[in-house]
XYZ file of C-alpha atoms in Angstrom:
329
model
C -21.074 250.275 19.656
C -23.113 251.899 22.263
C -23.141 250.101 25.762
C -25.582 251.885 27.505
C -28.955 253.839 25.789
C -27.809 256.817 27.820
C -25.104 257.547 25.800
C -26.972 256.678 22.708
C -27.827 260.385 20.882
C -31.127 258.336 19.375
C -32.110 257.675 23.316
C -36.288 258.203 23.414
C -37.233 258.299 26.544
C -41.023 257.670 26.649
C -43.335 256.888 23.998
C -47.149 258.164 23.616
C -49.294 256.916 26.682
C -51.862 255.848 24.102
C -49.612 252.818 23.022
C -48.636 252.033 26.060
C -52.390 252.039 27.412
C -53.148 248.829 24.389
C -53.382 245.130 24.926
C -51.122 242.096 24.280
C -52.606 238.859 25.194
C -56.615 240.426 25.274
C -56.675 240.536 29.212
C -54.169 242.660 31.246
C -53.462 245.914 30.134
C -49.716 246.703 29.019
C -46.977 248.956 31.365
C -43.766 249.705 31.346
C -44.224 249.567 34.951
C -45.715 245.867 34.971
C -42.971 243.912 36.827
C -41.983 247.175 38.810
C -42.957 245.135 42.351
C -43.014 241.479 41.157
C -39.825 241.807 39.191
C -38.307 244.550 39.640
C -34.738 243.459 38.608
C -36.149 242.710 35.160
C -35.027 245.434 32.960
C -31.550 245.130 34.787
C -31.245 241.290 34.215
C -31.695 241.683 30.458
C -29.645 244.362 29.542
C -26.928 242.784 31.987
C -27.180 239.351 29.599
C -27.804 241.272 26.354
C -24.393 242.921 26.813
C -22.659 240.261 27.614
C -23.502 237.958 24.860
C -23.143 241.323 22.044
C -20.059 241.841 23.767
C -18.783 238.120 22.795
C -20.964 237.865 19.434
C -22.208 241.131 18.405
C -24.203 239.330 15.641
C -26.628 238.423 18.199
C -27.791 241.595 18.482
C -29.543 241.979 15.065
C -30.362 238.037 15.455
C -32.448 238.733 19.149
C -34.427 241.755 16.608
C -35.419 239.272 13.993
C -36.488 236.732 16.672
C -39.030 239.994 17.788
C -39.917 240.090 14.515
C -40.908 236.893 12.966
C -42.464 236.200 16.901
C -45.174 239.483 16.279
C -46.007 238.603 12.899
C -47.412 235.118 13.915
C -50.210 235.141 15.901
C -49.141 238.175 17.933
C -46.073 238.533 20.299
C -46.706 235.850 22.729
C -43.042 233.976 22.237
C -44.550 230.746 19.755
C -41.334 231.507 17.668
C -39.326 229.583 20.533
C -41.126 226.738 21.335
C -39.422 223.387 20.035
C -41.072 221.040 18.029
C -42.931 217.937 20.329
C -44.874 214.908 19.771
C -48.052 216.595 19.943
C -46.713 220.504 19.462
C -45.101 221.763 16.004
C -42.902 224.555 15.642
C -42.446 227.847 14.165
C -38.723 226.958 13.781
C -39.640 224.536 11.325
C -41.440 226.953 8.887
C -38.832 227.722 6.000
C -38.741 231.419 6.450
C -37.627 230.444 10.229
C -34.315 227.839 9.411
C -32.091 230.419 9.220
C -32.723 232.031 12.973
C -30.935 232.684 15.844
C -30.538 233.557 18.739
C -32.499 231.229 21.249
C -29.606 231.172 23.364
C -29.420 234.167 24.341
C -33.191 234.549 25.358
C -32.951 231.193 27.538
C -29.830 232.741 29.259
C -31.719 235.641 30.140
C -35.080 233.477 31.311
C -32.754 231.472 32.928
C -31.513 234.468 35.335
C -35.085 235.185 35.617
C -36.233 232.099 37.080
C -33.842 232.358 39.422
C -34.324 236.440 40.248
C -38.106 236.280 39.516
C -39.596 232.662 39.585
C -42.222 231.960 37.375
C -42.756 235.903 36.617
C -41.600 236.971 33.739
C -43.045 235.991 29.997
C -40.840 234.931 27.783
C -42.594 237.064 25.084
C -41.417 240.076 27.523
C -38.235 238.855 27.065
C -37.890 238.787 23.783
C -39.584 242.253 23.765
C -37.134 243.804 26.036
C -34.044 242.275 24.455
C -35.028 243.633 21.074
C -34.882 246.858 22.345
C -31.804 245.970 23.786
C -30.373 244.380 21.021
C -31.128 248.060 18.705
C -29.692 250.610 21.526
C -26.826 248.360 22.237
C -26.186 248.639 18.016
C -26.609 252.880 18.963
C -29.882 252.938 18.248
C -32.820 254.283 19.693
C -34.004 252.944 23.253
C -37.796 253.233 24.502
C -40.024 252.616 27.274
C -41.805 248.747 26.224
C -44.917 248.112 27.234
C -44.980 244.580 29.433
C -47.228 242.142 30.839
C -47.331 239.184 27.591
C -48.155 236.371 28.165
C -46.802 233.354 25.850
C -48.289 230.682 23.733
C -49.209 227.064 24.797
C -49.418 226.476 20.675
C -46.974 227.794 17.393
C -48.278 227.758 14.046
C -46.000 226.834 11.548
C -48.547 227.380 8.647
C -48.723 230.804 9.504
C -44.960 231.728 9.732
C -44.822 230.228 6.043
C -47.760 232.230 5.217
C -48.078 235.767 6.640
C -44.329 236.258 7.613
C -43.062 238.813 4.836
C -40.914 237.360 2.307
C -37.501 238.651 0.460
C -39.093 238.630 -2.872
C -41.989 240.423 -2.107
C -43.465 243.444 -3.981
C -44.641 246.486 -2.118
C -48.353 245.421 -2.745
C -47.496 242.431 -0.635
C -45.837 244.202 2.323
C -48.417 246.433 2.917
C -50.656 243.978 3.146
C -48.748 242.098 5.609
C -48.620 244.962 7.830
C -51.705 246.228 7.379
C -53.020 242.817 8.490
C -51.636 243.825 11.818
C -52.690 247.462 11.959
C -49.695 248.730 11.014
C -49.624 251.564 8.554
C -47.194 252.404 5.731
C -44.894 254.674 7.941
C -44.708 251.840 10.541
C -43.978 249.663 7.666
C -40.909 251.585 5.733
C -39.567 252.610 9.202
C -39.754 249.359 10.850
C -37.849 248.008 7.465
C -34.980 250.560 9.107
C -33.880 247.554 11.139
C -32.609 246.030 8.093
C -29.340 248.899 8.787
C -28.269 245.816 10.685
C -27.145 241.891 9.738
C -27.357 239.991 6.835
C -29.489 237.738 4.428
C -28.025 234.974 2.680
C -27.704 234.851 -1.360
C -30.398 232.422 -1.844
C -32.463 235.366 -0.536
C -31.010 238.243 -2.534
C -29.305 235.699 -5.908
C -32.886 236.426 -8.095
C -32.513 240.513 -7.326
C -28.827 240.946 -8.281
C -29.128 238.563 -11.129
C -31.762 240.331 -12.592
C -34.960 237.719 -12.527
C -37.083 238.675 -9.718
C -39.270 240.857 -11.482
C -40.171 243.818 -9.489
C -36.832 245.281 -7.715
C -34.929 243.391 -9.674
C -32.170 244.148 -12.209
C -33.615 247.687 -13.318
C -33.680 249.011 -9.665
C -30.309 247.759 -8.847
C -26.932 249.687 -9.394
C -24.895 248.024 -11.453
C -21.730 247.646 -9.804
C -24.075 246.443 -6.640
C -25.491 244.139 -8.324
C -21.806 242.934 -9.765
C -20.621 242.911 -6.044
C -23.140 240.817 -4.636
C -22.766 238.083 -7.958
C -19.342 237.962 -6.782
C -20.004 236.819 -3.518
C -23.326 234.419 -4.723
C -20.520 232.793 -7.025
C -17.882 232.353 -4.306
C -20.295 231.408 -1.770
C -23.072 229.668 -3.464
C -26.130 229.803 -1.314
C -24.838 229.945 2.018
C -22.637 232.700 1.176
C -23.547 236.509 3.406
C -23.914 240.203 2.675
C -24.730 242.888 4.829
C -27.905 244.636 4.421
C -25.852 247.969 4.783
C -22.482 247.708 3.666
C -21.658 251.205 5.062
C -22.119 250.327 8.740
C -23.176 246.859 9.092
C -23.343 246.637 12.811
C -24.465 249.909 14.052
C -28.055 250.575 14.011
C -28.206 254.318 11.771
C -30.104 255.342 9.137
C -27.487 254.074 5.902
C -30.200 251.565 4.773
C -32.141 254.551 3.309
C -29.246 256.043 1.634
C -28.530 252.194 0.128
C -32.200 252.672 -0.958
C -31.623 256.070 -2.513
C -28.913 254.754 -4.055
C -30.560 251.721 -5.569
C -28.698 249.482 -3.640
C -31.433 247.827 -1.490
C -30.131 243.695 -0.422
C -33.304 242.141 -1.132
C -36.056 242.643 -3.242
C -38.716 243.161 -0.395
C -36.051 246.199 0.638
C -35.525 247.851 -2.556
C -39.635 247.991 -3.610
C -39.605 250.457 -0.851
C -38.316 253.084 -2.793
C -39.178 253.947 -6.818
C -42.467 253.603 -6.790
C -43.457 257.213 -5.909
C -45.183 258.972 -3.345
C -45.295 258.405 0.174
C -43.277 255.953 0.402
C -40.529 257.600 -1.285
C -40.559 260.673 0.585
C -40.386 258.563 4.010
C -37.459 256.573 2.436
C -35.614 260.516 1.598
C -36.716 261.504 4.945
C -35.015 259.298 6.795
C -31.742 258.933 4.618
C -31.015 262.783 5.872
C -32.619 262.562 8.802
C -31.647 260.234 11.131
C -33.366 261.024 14.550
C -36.684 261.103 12.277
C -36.066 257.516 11.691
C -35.117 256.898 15.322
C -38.320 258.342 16.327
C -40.507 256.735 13.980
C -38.708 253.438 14.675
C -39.079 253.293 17.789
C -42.844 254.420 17.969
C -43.259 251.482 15.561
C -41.571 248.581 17.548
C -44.118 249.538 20.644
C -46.790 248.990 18.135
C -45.455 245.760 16.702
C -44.967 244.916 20.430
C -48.808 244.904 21.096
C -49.849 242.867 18.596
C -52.018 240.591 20.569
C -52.549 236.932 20.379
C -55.829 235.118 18.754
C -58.608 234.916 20.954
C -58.859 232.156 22.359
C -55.462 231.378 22.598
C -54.002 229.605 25.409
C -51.825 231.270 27.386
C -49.042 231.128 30.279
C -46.172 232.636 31.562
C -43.411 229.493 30.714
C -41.152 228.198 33.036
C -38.911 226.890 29.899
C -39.097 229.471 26.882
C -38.455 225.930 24.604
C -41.692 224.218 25.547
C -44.901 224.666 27.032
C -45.392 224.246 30.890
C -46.300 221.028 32.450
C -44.989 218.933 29.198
């Protein structure tokens, strides 16, 4: 596992000026070089936290990049995925697609040094931003320059995490629609899938696929000793029982999910509809199976885009105090 991006071979060192020149929370332009006078121990404070806490539980790492995503896909990347539920305030955490995350701790540790480097300064929806990045090169991944200057949520929207977060089961119909919804394009789409090289999904998630009744990506595009494999471990395990999304190199952040989809052994449904279909999409899945520094690129490219999805207009916003509720509650 990579401790520094330095000595990551994926390292990117800028991305386009065009990205970096977009919006977040319909306001303040995004920079990399945001918090360079008001915070300019920011960058050093996360990575500082994110290694210790990978260091001590290195599934955290792939836990802090799932936080990122199911955060961007709901009303933008303004942090609503970690507010707690209140008498007058619901949250994302209770949506169904969102029980199973984790994670929070680590970005409170890091706000908490914050608050105490940088009072009232830094967004948690930077946070989480930064720390995904983080979380990939400390996995040896690619690193990038991310865009800053989010501003978080004074609302969540659990409706919306049930309804426009992408699901396990879904066809490829479905997930480009959910991306496209947020401007993101089909490359985006199979590359930012990539980050499924990492973690795990549980077999209520992937039980339909390997058993051979979800449809789509089910039994026909599964190999069959896969597909044995992963009955074995539903059966042992019942729903709370794990598998890795790569089984090749579970924790380190490469391009093996590809070759899994080459080989027809894709976790979930929603993985696995990414490649047989034909076309584009297949020769972007091929690509990056023997090219891994495509996929790096693309990847990262894709996470600043994800990154500047913006909020609703309209919403309110703030830079929190707590990342778990809203200020002034």
């Amino acid at each position: 596992m990579a401790s520094s991006s330095k000595s990551s071979p994926w390292f990117v060192p800028l991305i386009f000026c065009a990205l970096l020149a977009c919006t977040a929370n319909g306001y303040d332009p995004l920079s990399a070089h945001y918090y360079d006078r008001s915070c300019p121990s920011v960058q050093h404070v996360v990575r500082s936290v994110m290694e210790w806490k990978v260091a001590a539980k290195p599934s955290m790492a792939p836990a802090v990049l799932r936080l990122f995503f199911h955060d961007c896909f709901v009303n933008g990347c303004d942090a609503s995925v970690l507010l707690d539920r209140a008498s007058d305030l619901e949250s994302d955490k209770d949506a169904e697609v969102n029980e199973s995350l984790t994670g929070f701790d680590v970005i409170d540790e890091i706000k908490s040094h914050l608050e105490r480097a940088c009072p009232g300064t830094v967004s948690c929806a930077d946070v989480l931003a930064l720390a995904s990045r983080d979380a990939v090169a400390l996995l040896g991944g690619p690193a990038w320059a991310v865009p800053l200057g989010r501003k978080d949520s004074r609302a969540a929207n659990k409706s919306a995490a049930e309804a426009y977060l992408p699901g396990p089961h879904d066809n490829v119909t479905a997930l480009i629609k959910a991306f496209e919804v947020h401007s993101l394009d089909a490359r985006d789409m199979v590359a930012l899938s990539g980050a499924h090289t990492v973690g795990k999904a549980h077999c209520h998630h992937y039980r339909a696929r390997v058993y051979g009744y979800d449809g789509e990506g089910g039994a026909g595009e599964i190999d069959p000793a896969f597909a044995e494999m992963l009955r074995g471990t539903c059966g042992a395990g019942g729903d709370d029982a794990e598998a890795p999304f790569d089984e090749q190199s579970p924790m380190r952040f490469d391009n093996a999910y590809y070759k899994d989809l080459v080989a027809r052994r894709g976790l979930l449904t929603s993985d696995q509809a990414l490649y047989g279909c034909g076309g584009p999409l297949n020769r972007l899945v091929e690509m990056y199976s023997v090219d891994g520094e495509a996929f790096a690129r693309d990847f990262a490219v894709a996470m600043v885009k994800m990154g500047n999805i913006p909020p609703p207009p309209g919403m309110p916003l703030e830079v929190r105090l707590d990342c778990k509720r809203i200020n002034n509650y």
